XYZ file of C-alpha atoms in Angstrom:
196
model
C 3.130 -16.786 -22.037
C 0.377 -14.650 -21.167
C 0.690 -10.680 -20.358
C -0.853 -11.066 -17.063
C 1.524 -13.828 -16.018
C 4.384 -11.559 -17.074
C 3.066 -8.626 -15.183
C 2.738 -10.582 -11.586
C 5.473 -11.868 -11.986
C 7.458 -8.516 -12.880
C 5.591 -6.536 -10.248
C 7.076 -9.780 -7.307
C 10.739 -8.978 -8.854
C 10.392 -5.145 -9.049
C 8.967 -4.883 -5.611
C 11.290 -7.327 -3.828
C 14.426 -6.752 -5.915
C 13.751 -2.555 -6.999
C 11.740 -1.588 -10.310
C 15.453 -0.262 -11.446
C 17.924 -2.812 -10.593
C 15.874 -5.588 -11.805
C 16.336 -6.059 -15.772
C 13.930 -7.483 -18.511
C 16.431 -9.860 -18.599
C 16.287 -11.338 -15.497
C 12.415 -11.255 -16.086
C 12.554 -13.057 -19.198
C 15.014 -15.241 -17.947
C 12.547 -16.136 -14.666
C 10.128 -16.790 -16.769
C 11.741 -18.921 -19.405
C 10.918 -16.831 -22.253
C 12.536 -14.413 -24.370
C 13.191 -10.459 -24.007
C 11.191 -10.606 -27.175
C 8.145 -12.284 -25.557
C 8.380 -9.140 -23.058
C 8.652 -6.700 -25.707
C 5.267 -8.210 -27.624
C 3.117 -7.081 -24.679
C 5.162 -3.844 -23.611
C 6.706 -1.357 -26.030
C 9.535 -0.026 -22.663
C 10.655 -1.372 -19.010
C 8.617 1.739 -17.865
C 5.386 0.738 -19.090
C 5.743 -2.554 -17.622
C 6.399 -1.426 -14.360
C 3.687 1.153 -15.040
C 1.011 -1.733 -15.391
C 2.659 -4.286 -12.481
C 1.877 -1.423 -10.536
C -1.582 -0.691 -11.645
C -2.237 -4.465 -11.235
C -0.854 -4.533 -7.667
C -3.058 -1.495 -6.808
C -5.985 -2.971 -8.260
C -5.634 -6.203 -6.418
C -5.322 -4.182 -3.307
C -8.287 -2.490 -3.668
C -10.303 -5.293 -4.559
C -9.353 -6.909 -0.980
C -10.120 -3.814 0.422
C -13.332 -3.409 -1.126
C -14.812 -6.492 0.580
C -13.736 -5.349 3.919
C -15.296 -2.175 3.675
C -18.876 -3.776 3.022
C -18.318 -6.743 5.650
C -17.348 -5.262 8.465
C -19.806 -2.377 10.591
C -16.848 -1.011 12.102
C -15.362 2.239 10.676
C -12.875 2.109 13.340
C -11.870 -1.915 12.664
C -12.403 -1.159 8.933
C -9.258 1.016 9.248
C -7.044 -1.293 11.093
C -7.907 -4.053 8.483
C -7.332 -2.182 5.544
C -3.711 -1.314 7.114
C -3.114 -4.465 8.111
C -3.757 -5.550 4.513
C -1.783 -3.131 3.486
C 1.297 -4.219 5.680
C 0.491 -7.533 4.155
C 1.717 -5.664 0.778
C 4.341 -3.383 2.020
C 6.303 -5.517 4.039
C 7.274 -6.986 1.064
C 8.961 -3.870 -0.884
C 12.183 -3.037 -0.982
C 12.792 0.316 -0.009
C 14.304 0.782 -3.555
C 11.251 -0.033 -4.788
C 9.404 3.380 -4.614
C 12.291 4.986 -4.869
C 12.912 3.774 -7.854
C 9.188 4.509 -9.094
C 10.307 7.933 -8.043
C 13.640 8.514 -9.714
C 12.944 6.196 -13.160
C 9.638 5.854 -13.149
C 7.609 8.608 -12.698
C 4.204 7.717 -14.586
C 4.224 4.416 -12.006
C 4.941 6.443 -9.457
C 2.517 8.621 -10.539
C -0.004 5.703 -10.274
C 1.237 4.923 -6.768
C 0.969 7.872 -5.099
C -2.479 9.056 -6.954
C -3.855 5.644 -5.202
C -2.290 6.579 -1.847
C -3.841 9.399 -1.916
C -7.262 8.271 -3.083
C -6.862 5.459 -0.172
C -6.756 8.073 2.501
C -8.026 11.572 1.268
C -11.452 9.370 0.594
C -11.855 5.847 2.145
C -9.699 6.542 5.236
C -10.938 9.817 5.535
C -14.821 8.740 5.266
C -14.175 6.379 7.597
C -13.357 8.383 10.089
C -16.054 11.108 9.659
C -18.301 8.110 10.213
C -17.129 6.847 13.427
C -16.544 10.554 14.726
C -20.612 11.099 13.544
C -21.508 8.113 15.656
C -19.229 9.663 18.334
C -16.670 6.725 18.043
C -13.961 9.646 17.432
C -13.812 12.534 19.919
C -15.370 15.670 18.190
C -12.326 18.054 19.016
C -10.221 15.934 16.422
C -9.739 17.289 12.927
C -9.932 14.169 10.601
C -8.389 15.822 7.652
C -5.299 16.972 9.787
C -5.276 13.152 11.330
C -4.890 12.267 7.740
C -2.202 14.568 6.581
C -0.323 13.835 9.489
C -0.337 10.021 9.923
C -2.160 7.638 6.900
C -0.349 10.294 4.375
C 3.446 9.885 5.789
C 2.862 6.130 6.051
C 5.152 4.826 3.408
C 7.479 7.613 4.541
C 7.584 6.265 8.276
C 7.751 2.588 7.123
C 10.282 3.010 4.459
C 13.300 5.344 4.412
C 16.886 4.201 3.994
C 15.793 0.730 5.533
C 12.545 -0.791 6.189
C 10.788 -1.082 9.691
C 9.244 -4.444 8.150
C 12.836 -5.885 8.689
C 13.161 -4.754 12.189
C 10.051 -5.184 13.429
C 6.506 -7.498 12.758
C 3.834 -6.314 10.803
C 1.845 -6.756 14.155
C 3.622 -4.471 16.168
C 4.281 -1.905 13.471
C 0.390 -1.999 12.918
C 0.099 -2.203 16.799
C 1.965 1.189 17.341
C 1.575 2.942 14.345
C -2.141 2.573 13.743
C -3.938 0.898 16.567
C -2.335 3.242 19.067
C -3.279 6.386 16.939
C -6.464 5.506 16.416
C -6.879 4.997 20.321
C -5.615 8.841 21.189
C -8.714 10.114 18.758
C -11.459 7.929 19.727
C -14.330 8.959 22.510
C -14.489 7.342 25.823
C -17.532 5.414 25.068
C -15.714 3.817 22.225
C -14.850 0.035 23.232
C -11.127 -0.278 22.377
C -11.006 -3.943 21.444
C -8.192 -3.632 19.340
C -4.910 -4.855 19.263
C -3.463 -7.455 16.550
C -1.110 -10.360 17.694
């Protein structure tokens, strides 16, 4: 068994199950191997979790990376990073970060450091770019946009429950990005937007 096979598969347990309540030995048993196996590649739970997250993140990014240099669209760039994104999060259990939180805290650490690179510098660059080519009206203060919607994200999507069980990722994208992105643009901006 190979450490990168452990990790994916720990970080599809720890998000779907919670990074606490799921045990090494219900991940060794999942994988057919022993605790032991585990414990050649990690020396604690913690610094498994630490690296399933980094791996998710990483993979994330990666996607995301590609969609910022294919698309000409700061605006569309946005949406499609988030609805990667939901792609992700609709599959965490609320228990999941707060777990990270509470048991975790060098994962969470990771997490969070991410979330905030993701939006104090892609999301945020994107939309200085589209409110430069007048895409966004020039009244609208990006960095408050940021602090007050892409930052609170996870906090919107996931407190005791998860919207992702009430709702589809197409109408939580609909009316939590699409339509906030629509109250800041310009009227010359074509709003072509809205994901089925």
């Amino acid at each position: 068994m190979k450490k990168d096979q452990i990790i994916i598969h720990a970080i599809q347990k720890f998000t779907k199950f919670g990074s606490k309540s799921f045990t090494l030995d219900e991940l060794a048993s999942g994988l057919g191997i022993s605790k032991k196996t585990i414990y050649k590649y990690f020396n604690t739970k913690e610094e498994l979790v630490r690296e399933s997250v980094q791996y998710l993140l990483e993979k994330f990014l990666t996607e995301i990376s590609d969609l910022n240099t294919s698309c000409n669209d700061s605006i569309e760039t946005i949406i499609l990073i988030y609805k990667k994104g939901f792609e992700y999060l609709k599959h965490f259990k609320p228990s999941f970060l707060f777990g990270l939180k509470k048991y975790y805290p060098n994962a969470f650490k990771e997490f969070y450091s991410f979330r905030n690179y993701l939006v104090t510098k892609l999301i945020f660059d994107l939309l200085n770019a589209s409110k430069n080519n007048g895409d966004i009206r020039k009244d609208i203060n990006i960095q408050l946009v940021c602090d007050i919607l892409f930052l609170r994200i996870d906090d919107v999507l996931f407190s005791e429950t998860s919207l992702f069980n009430k709702y589809s990722e197409s109408e939580i994208l609909n009316h939590l990005i699409i339509n906030s992105l629509r109250g800041i643009t310009s009227k010359n901006y074509t709003n072509k937007f809205y994901i089925e």
